[in-house]
PDB file of C-alpha atoms in Angstrom:
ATOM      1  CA  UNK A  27      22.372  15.803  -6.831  1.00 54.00           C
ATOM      2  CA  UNK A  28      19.598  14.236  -4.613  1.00 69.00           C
ATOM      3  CA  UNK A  29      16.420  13.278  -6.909  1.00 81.00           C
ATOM      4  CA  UNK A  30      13.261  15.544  -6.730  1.00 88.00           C
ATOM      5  CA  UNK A  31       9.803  14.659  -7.370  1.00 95.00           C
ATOM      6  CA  UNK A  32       6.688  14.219  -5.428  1.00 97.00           C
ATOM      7  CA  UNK A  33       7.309  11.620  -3.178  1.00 97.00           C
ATOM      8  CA  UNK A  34       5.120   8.650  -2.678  1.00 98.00           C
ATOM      9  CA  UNK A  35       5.487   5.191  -1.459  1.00 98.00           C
ATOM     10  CA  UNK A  36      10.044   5.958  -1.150  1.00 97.00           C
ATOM     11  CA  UNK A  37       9.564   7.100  -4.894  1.00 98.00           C
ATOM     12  CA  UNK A  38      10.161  10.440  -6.377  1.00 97.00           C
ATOM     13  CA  UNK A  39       7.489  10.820  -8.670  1.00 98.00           C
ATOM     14  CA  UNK A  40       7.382  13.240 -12.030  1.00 97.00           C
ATOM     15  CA  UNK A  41       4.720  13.713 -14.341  1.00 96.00           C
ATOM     16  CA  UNK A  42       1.878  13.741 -11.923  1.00 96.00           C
ATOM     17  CA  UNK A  43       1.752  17.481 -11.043  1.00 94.00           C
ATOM     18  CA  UNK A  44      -2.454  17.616 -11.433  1.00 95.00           C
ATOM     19  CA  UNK A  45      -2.683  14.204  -8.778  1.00 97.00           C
ATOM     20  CA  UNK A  46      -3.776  16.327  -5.560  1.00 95.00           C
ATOM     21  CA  UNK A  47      -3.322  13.136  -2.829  1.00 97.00           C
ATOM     22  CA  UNK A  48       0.686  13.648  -3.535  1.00 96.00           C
ATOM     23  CA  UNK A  49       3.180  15.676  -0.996  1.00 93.00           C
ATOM     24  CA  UNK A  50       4.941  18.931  -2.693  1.00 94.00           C
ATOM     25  CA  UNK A  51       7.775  17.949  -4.813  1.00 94.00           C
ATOM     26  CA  UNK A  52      11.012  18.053  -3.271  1.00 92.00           C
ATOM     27  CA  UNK A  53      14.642  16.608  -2.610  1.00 91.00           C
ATOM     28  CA  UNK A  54      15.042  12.847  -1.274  1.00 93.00           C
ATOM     29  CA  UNK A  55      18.362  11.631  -1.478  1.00 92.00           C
ATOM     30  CA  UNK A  56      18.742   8.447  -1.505  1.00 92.00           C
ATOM     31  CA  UNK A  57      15.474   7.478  -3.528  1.00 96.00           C
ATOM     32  CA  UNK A  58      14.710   6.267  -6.851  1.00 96.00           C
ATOM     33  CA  UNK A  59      13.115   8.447  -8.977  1.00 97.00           C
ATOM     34  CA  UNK A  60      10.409   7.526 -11.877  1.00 98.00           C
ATOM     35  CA  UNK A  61       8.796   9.709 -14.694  1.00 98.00           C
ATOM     36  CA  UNK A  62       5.145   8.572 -15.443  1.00 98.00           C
ATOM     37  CA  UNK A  63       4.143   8.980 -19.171  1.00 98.00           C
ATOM     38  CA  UNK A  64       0.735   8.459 -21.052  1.00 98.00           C
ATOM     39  CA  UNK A  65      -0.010   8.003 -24.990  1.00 98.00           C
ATOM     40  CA  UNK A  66      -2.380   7.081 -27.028  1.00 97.00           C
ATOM     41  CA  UNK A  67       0.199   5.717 -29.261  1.00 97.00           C
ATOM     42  CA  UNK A  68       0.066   1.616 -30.422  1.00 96.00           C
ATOM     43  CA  UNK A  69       1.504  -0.141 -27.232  1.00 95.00           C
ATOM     44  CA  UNK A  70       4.310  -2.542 -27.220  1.00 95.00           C
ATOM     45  CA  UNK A  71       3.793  -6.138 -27.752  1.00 94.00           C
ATOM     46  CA  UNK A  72       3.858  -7.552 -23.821  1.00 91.00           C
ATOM     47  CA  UNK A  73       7.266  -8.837 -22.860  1.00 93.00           C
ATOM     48  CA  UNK A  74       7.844 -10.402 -19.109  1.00 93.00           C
ATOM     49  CA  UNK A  75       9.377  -7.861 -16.325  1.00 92.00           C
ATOM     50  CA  UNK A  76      13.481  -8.465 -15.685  1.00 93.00           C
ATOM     51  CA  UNK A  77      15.574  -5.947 -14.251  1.00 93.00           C
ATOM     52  CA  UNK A  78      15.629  -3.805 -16.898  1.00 95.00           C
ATOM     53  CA  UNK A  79      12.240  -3.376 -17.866  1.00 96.00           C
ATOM     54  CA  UNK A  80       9.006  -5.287 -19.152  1.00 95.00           C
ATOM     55  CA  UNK A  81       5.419  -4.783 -20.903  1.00 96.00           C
ATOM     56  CA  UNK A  82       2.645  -5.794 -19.027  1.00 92.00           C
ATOM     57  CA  UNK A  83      -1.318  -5.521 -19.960  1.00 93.00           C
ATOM     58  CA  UNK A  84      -3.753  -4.233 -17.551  1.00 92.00           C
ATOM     59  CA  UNK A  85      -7.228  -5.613 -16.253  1.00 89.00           C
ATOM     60  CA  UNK A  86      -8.786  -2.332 -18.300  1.00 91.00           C
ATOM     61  CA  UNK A  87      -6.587  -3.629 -21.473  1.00 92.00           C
ATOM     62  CA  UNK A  88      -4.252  -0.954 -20.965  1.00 95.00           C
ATOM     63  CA  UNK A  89      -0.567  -1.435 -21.374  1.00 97.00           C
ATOM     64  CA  UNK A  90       1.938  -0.289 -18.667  1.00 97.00           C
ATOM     65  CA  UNK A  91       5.618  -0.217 -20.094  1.00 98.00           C
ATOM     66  CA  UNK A  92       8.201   0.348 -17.393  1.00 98.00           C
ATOM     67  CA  UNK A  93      12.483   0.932 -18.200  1.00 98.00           C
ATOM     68  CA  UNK A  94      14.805   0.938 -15.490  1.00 97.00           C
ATOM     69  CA  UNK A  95      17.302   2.586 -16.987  1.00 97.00           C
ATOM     70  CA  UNK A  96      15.221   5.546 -18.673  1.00 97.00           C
ATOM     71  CA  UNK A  97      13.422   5.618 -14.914  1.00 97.00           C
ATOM     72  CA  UNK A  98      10.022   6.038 -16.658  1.00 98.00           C
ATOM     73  CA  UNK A  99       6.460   4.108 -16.488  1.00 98.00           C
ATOM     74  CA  UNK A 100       4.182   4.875 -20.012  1.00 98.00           C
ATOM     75  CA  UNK A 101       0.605   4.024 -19.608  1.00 98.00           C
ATOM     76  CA  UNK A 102      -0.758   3.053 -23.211  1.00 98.00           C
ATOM     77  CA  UNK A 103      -4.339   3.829 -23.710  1.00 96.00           C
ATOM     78  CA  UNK A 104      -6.880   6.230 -23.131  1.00 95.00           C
ATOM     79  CA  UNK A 105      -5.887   9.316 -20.725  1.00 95.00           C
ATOM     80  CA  UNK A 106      -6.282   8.986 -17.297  1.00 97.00           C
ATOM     81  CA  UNK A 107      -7.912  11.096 -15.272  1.00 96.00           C
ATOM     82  CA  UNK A 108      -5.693  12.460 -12.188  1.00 97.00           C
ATOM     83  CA  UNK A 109      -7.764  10.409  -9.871  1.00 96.00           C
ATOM     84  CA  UNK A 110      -7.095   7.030 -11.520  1.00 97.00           C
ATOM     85  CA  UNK A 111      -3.749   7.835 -11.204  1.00 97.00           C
ATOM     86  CA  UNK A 112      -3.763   8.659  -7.651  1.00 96.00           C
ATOM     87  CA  UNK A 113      -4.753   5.172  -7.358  1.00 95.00           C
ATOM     88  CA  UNK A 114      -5.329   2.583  -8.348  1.00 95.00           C
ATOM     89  CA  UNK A 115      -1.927   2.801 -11.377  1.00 97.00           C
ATOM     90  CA  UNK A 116       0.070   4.608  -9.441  1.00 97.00           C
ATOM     91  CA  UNK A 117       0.458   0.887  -7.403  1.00 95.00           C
ATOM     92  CA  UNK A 118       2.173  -1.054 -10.144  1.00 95.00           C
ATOM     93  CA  UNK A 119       4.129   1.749 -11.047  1.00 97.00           C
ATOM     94  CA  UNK A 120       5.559   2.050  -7.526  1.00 96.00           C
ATOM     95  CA  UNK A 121       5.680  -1.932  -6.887  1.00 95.00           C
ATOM     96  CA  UNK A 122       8.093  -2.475 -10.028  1.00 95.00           C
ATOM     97  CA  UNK A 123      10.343   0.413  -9.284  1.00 96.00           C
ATOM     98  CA  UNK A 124      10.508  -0.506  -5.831  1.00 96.00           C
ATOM     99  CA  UNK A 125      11.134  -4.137  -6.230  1.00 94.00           C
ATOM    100  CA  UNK A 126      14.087  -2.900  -8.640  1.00 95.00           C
ATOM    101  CA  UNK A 127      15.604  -0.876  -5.272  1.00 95.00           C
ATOM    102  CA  UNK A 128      15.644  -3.935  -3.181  1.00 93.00           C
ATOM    103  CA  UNK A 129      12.470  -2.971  -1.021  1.00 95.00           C
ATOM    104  CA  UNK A 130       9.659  -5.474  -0.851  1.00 95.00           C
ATOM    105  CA  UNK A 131       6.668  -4.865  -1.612  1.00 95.00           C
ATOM    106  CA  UNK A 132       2.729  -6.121  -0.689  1.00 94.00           C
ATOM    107  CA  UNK A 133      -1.026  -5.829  -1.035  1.00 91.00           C
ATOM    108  CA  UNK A 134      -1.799  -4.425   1.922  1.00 94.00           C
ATOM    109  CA  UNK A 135      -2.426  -0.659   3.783  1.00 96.00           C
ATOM    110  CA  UNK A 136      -1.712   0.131   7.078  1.00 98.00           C
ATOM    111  CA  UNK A 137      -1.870   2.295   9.983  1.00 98.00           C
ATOM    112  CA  UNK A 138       0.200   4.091  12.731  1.00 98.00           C
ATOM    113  CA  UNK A 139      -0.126   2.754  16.644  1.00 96.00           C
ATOM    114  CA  UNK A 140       2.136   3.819  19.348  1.00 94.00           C
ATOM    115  CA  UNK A 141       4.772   5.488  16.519  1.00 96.00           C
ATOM    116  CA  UNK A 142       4.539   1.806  14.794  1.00 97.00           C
ATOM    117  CA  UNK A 143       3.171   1.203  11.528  1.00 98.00           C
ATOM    118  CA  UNK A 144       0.786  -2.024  11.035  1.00 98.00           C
ATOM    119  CA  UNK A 145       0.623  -3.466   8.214  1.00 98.00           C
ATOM    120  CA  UNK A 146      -3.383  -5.007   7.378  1.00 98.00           C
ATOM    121  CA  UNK A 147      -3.013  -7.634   4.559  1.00 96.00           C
ATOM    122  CA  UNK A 148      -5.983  -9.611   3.303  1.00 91.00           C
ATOM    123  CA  UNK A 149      -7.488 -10.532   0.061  1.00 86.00           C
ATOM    124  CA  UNK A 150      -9.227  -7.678  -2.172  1.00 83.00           C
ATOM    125  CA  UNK A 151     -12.663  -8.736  -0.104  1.00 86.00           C
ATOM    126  CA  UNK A 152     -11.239  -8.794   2.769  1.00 91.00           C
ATOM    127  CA  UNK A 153     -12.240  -5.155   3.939  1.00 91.00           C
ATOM    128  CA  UNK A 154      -9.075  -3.441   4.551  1.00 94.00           C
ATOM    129  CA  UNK A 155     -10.542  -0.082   3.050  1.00 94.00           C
ATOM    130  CA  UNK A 156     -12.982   0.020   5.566  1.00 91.00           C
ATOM    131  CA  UNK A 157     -11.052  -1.121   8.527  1.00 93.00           C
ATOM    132  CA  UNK A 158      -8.660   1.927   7.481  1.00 95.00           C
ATOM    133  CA  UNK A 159     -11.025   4.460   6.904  1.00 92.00           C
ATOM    134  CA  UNK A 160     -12.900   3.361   9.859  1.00 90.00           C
ATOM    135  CA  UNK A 161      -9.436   4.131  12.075  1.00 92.00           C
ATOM    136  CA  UNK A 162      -8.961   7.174   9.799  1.00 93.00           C
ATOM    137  CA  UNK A 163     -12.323   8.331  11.260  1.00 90.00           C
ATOM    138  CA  UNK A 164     -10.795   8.526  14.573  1.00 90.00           C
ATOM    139  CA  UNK A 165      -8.210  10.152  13.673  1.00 92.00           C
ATOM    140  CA  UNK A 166      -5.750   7.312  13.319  1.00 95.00           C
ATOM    141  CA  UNK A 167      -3.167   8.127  10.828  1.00 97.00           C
ATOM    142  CA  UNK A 168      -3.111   5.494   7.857  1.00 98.00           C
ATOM    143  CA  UNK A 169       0.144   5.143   5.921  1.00 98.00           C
ATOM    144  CA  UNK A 170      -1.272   3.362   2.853  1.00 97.00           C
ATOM    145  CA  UNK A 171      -4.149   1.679   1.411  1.00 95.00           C
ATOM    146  CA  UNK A 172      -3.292  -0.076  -1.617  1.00 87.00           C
ATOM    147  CA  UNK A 173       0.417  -1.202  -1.483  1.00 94.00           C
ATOM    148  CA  UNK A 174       2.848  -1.506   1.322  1.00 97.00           C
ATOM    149  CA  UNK A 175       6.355  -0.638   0.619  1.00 97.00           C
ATOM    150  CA  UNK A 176       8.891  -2.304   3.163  1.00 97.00           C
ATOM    151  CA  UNK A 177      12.623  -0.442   3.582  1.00 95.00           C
ATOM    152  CA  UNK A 178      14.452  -2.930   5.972  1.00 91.00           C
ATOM    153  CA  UNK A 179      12.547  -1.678   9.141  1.00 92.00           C
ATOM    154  CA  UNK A 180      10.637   0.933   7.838  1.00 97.00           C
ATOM    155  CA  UNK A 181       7.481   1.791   5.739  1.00 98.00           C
ATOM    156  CA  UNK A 182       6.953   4.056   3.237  1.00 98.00           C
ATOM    157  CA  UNK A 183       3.978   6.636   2.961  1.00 98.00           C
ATOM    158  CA  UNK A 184       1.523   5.733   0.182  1.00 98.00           C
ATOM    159  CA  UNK A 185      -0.895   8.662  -1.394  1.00 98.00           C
ATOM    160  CA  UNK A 186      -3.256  10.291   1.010  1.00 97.00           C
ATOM    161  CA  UNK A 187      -6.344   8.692   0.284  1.00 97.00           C
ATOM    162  CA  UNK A 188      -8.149   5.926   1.073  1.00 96.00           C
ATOM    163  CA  UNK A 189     -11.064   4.098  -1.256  1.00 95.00           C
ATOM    164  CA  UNK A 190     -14.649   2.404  -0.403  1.00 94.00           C
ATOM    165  CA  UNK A 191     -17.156   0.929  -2.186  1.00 88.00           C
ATOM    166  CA  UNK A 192     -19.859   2.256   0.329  1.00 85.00           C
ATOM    167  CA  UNK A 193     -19.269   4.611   3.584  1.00 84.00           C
ATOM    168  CA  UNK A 194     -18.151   3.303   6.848  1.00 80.00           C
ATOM    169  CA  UNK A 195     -20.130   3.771   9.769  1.00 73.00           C
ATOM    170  CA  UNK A 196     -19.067   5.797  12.928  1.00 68.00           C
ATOM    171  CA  UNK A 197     -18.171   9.474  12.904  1.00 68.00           C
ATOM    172  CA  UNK A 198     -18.658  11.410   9.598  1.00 74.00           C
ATOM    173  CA  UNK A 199     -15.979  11.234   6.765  1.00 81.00           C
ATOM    174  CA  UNK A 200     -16.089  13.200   4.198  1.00 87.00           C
ATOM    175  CA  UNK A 201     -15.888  11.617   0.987  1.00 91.00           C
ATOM    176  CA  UNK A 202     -15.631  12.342  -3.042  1.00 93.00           C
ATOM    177  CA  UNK A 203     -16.858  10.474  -6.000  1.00 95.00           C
ATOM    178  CA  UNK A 204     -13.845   9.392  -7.865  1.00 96.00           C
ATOM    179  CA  UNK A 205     -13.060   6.504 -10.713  1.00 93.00           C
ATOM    180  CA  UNK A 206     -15.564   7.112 -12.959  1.00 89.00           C
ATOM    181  CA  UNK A 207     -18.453   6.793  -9.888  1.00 92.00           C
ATOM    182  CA  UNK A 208     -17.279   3.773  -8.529  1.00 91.00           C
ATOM    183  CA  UNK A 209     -15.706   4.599  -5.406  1.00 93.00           C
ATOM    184  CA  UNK A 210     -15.889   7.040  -2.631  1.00 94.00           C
ATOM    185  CA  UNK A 211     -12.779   8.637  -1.667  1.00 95.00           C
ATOM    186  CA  UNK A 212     -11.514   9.744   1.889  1.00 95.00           C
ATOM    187  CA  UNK A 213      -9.011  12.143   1.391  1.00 95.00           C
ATOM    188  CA  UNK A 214      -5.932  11.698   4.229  1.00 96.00           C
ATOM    189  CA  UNK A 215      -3.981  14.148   6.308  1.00 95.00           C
ATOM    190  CA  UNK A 216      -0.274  14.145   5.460  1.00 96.00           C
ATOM    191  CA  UNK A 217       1.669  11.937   7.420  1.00 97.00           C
ATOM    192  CA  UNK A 218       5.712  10.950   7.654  1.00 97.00           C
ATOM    193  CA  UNK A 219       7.549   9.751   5.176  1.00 97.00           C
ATOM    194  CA  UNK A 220       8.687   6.617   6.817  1.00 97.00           C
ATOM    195  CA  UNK A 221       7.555   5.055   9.652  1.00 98.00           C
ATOM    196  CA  UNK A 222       9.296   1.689  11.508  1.00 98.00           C
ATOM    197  CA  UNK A 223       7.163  -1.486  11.153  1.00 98.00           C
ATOM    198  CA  UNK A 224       5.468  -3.299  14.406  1.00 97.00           C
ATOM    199  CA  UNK A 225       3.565  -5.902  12.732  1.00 97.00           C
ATOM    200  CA  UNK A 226       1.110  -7.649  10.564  1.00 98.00           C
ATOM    201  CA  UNK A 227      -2.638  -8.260  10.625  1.00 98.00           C
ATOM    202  CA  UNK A 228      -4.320 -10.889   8.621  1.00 98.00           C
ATOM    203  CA  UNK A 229      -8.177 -10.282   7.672  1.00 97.00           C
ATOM    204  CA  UNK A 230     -10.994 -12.290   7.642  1.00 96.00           C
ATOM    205  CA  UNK A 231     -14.272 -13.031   8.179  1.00 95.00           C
ATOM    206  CA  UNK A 232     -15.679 -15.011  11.408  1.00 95.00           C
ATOM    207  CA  UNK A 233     -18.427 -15.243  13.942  1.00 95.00           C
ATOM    208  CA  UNK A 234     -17.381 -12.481  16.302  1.00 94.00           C
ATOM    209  CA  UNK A 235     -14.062 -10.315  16.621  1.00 96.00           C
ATOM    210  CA  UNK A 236     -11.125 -12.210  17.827  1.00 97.00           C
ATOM    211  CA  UNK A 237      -7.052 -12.326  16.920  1.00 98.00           C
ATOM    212  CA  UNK A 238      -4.854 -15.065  17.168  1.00 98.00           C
ATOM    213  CA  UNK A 239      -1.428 -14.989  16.624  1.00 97.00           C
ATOM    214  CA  UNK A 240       0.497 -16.370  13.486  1.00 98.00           C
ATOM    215  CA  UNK A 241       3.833 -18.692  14.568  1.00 96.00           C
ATOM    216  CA  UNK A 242       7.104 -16.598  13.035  1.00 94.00           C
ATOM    217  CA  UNK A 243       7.506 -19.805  10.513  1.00 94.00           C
ATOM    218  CA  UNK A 244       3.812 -19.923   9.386  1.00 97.00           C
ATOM    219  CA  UNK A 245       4.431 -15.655   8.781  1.00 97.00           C
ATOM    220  CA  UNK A 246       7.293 -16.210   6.736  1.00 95.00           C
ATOM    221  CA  UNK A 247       5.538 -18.526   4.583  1.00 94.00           C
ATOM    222  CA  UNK A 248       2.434 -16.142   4.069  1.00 95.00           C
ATOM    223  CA  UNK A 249       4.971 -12.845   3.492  1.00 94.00           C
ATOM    224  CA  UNK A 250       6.886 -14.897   0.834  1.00 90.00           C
ATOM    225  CA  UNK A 251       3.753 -15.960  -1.235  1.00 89.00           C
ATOM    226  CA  UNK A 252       2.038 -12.311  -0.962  1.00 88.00           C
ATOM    227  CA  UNK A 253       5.118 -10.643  -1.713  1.00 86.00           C
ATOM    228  CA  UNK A 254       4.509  -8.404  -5.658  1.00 83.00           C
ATOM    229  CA  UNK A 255       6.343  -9.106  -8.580  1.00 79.00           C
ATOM    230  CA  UNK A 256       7.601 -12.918  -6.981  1.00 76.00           C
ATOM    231  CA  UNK A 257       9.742 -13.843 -10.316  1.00 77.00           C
ATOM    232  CA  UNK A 258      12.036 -10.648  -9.049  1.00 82.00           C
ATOM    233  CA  UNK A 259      14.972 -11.656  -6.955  1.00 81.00           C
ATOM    234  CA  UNK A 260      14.883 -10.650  -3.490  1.00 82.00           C
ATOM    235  CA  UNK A 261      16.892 -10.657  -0.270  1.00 85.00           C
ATOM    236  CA  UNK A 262      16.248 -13.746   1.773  1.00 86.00           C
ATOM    237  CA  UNK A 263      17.243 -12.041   5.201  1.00 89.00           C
ATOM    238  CA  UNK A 264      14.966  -9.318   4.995  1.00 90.00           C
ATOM    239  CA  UNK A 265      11.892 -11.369   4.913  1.00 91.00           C
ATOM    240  CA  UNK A 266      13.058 -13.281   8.387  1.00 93.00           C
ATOM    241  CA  UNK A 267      13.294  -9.830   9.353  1.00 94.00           C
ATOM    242  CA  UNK A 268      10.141  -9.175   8.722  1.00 96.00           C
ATOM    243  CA  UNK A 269       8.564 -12.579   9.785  1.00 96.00           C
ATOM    244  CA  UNK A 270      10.215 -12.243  13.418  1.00 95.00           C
ATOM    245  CA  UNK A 271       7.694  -9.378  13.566  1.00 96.00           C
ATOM    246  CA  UNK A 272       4.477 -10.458  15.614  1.00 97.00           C
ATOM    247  CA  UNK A 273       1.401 -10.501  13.563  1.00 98.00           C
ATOM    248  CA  UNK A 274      -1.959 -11.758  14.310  1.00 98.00           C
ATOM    249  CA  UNK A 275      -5.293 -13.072  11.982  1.00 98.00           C
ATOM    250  CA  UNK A 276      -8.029 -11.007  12.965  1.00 98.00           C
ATOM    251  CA  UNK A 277     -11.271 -11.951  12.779  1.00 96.00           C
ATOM    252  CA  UNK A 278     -14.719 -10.628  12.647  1.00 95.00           C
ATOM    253  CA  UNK A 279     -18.087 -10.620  11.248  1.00 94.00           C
ATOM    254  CA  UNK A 280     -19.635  -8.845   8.090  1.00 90.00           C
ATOM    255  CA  UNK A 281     -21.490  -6.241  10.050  1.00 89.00           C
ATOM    256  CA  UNK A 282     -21.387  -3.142  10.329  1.00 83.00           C
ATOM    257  CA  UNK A 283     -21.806  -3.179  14.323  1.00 83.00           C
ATOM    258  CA  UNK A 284     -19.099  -5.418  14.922  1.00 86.00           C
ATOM    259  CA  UNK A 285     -16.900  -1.972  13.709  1.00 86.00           C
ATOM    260  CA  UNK A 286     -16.341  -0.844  17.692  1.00 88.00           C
ATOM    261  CA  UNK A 287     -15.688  -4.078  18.953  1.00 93.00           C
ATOM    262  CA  UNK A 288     -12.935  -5.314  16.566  1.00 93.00           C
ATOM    263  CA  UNK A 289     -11.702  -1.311  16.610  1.00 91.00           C
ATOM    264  CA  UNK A 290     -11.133  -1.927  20.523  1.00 93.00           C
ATOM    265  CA  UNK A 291     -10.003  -5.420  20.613  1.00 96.00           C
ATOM    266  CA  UNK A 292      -7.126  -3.916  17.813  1.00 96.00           C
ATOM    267  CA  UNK A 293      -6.273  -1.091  20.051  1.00 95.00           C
ATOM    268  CA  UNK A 294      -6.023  -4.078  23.195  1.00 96.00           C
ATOM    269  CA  UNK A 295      -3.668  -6.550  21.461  1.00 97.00           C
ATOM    270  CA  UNK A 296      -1.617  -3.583  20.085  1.00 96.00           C
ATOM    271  CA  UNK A 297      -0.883  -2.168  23.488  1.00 95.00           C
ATOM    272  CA  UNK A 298      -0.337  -4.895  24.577  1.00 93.00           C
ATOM    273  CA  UNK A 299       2.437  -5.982  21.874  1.00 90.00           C
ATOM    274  CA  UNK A 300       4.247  -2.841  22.677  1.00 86.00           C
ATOM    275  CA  UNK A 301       4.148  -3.388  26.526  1.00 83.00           C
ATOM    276  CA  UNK A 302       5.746  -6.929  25.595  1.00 80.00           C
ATOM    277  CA  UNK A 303       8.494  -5.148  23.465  1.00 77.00           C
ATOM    278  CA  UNK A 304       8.912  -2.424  26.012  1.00 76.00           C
ATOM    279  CA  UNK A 305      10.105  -5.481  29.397  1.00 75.00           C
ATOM    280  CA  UNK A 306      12.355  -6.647  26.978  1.00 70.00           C
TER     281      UNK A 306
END
């Protein structure tokens, strides 16, 4: 029988029937399925993640128990609100249980250009909220903010939200107060499942907006140290699969002006890309 759950980031997810940024539940064959717990209960002394399982304590002091063979995740702690779970614990939840599947996973969101999903990656400061909401704003369809889950040439759909610390500028989004006040959530329309991969965008910060493009060695060599949950084994071929992918860093300033400018230069080197793909 094919699992069922509410699916989320190639997971079929149980136990999360209040978390509103989740599709319907329904039948994925093919896809691992997970039951999320919580207790208040004494946690489990911390033991390192294997393949079968491991304890790990949270930033909050939480404890996060996952079993591979049970197919469950057990937050230990206080309760958390449907929100939190939403994100941000949903993401180590769906990292492990991924990682167990084969896919690999990353800190990064992304977005949908030309049928193609791109993945952004940068550092937590690196403003990849924004940048996402900011496309989401023009009605650009985001796959994920938080984690990126990578199925041989294909992406997986991550809740249907995205998360600021302060609005974006540009046309109106509206927003909702969520973790405990310190974040302002965009909810997202629902989008596919799955989507195939173009590419990769690096963040950061510079003088003016401006991309240059990462060598296929120098890629492979950022994908395998961003990669979650490194001590797991993983599939050596997939990641040159994914490093002969073209990927830029793009650059631009810490203002919010330089928003339409890096927007456009994005949409150029994007068409672009595909134009490239397309004589070949």
């Amino acid at each position: 029988m094919a699992p069922t759950g509410r699916p989320v980031y190639g997971l079929c997810v149980h136990g999360l029937d209040e978390v509103e940024e989740l599709a319907p539940a329904g039948s994925r064959p093919g896809w691992p399925s997970v039951r999320i717990r919580q207790t208040t209960a004494a946690p489990p002394p911390s033991a390192p993640l294997d393949l079968d399982g491991g304890v790990r304590v949270l930033a909050d002091g939480r404890t996060l128990t996952v079993d591979r063979r049970r197919g469950t995740a057990t937050f230990y702690g206080p309760p958390l609100a449907p929100d939190l779970l939403a994100h941000p614990y949903l993401a180590p939840v769906a990292t492990v249980f991924n990682r167990w599947a084969g896919r690999e996973t990353f800190h990064s969101g992304a977005f949908v250009h030309a049928g193609r999903a791109w993945a952004v990656v940068g550092p937590r400061t690196a403003g990849k909220s924004s940048l996402l909401a900011a496309l989401a704003a023009r009605d650009v369809p985001v796959v994920a903010d938080d984690i990126l889950v990578v199925d041989h040439t294909e992406v997986h759909a991550g809740p249907r939200c995205v998360d600021l610390r302060e609005p974006v500028p540009g046309p109106a989004l509206p927003t909702r107060t969520v973790r405990a006040g310190d974040r302002l959530r965009v909810a997202l329309p629902p989008i596919a499942e799955r989507t195939p991969l173009g590419g990769w965008l690096f963040l950061g910060w510079g003088p003016t907006p401006a991309v240059t493009p990462v060598p296929p060695a120098e890629l492979l060599a950022r994908l395998a140290g961003c990669r979650s949950w490194r001590g797991l084994p993983t599939d050596p071929a997939a990641l040159l699969g994914l490093a002969a992918l073209p990927a830029w860093d793009l650059t631009r300033p810490r203002d919010w002006a330089a928003f339409g400018p890096t927007l456009r230069l994005v949409e150029r080197t994007l068409t672009a890309a595909r134009a490239v793909a397309a004589s070949r």
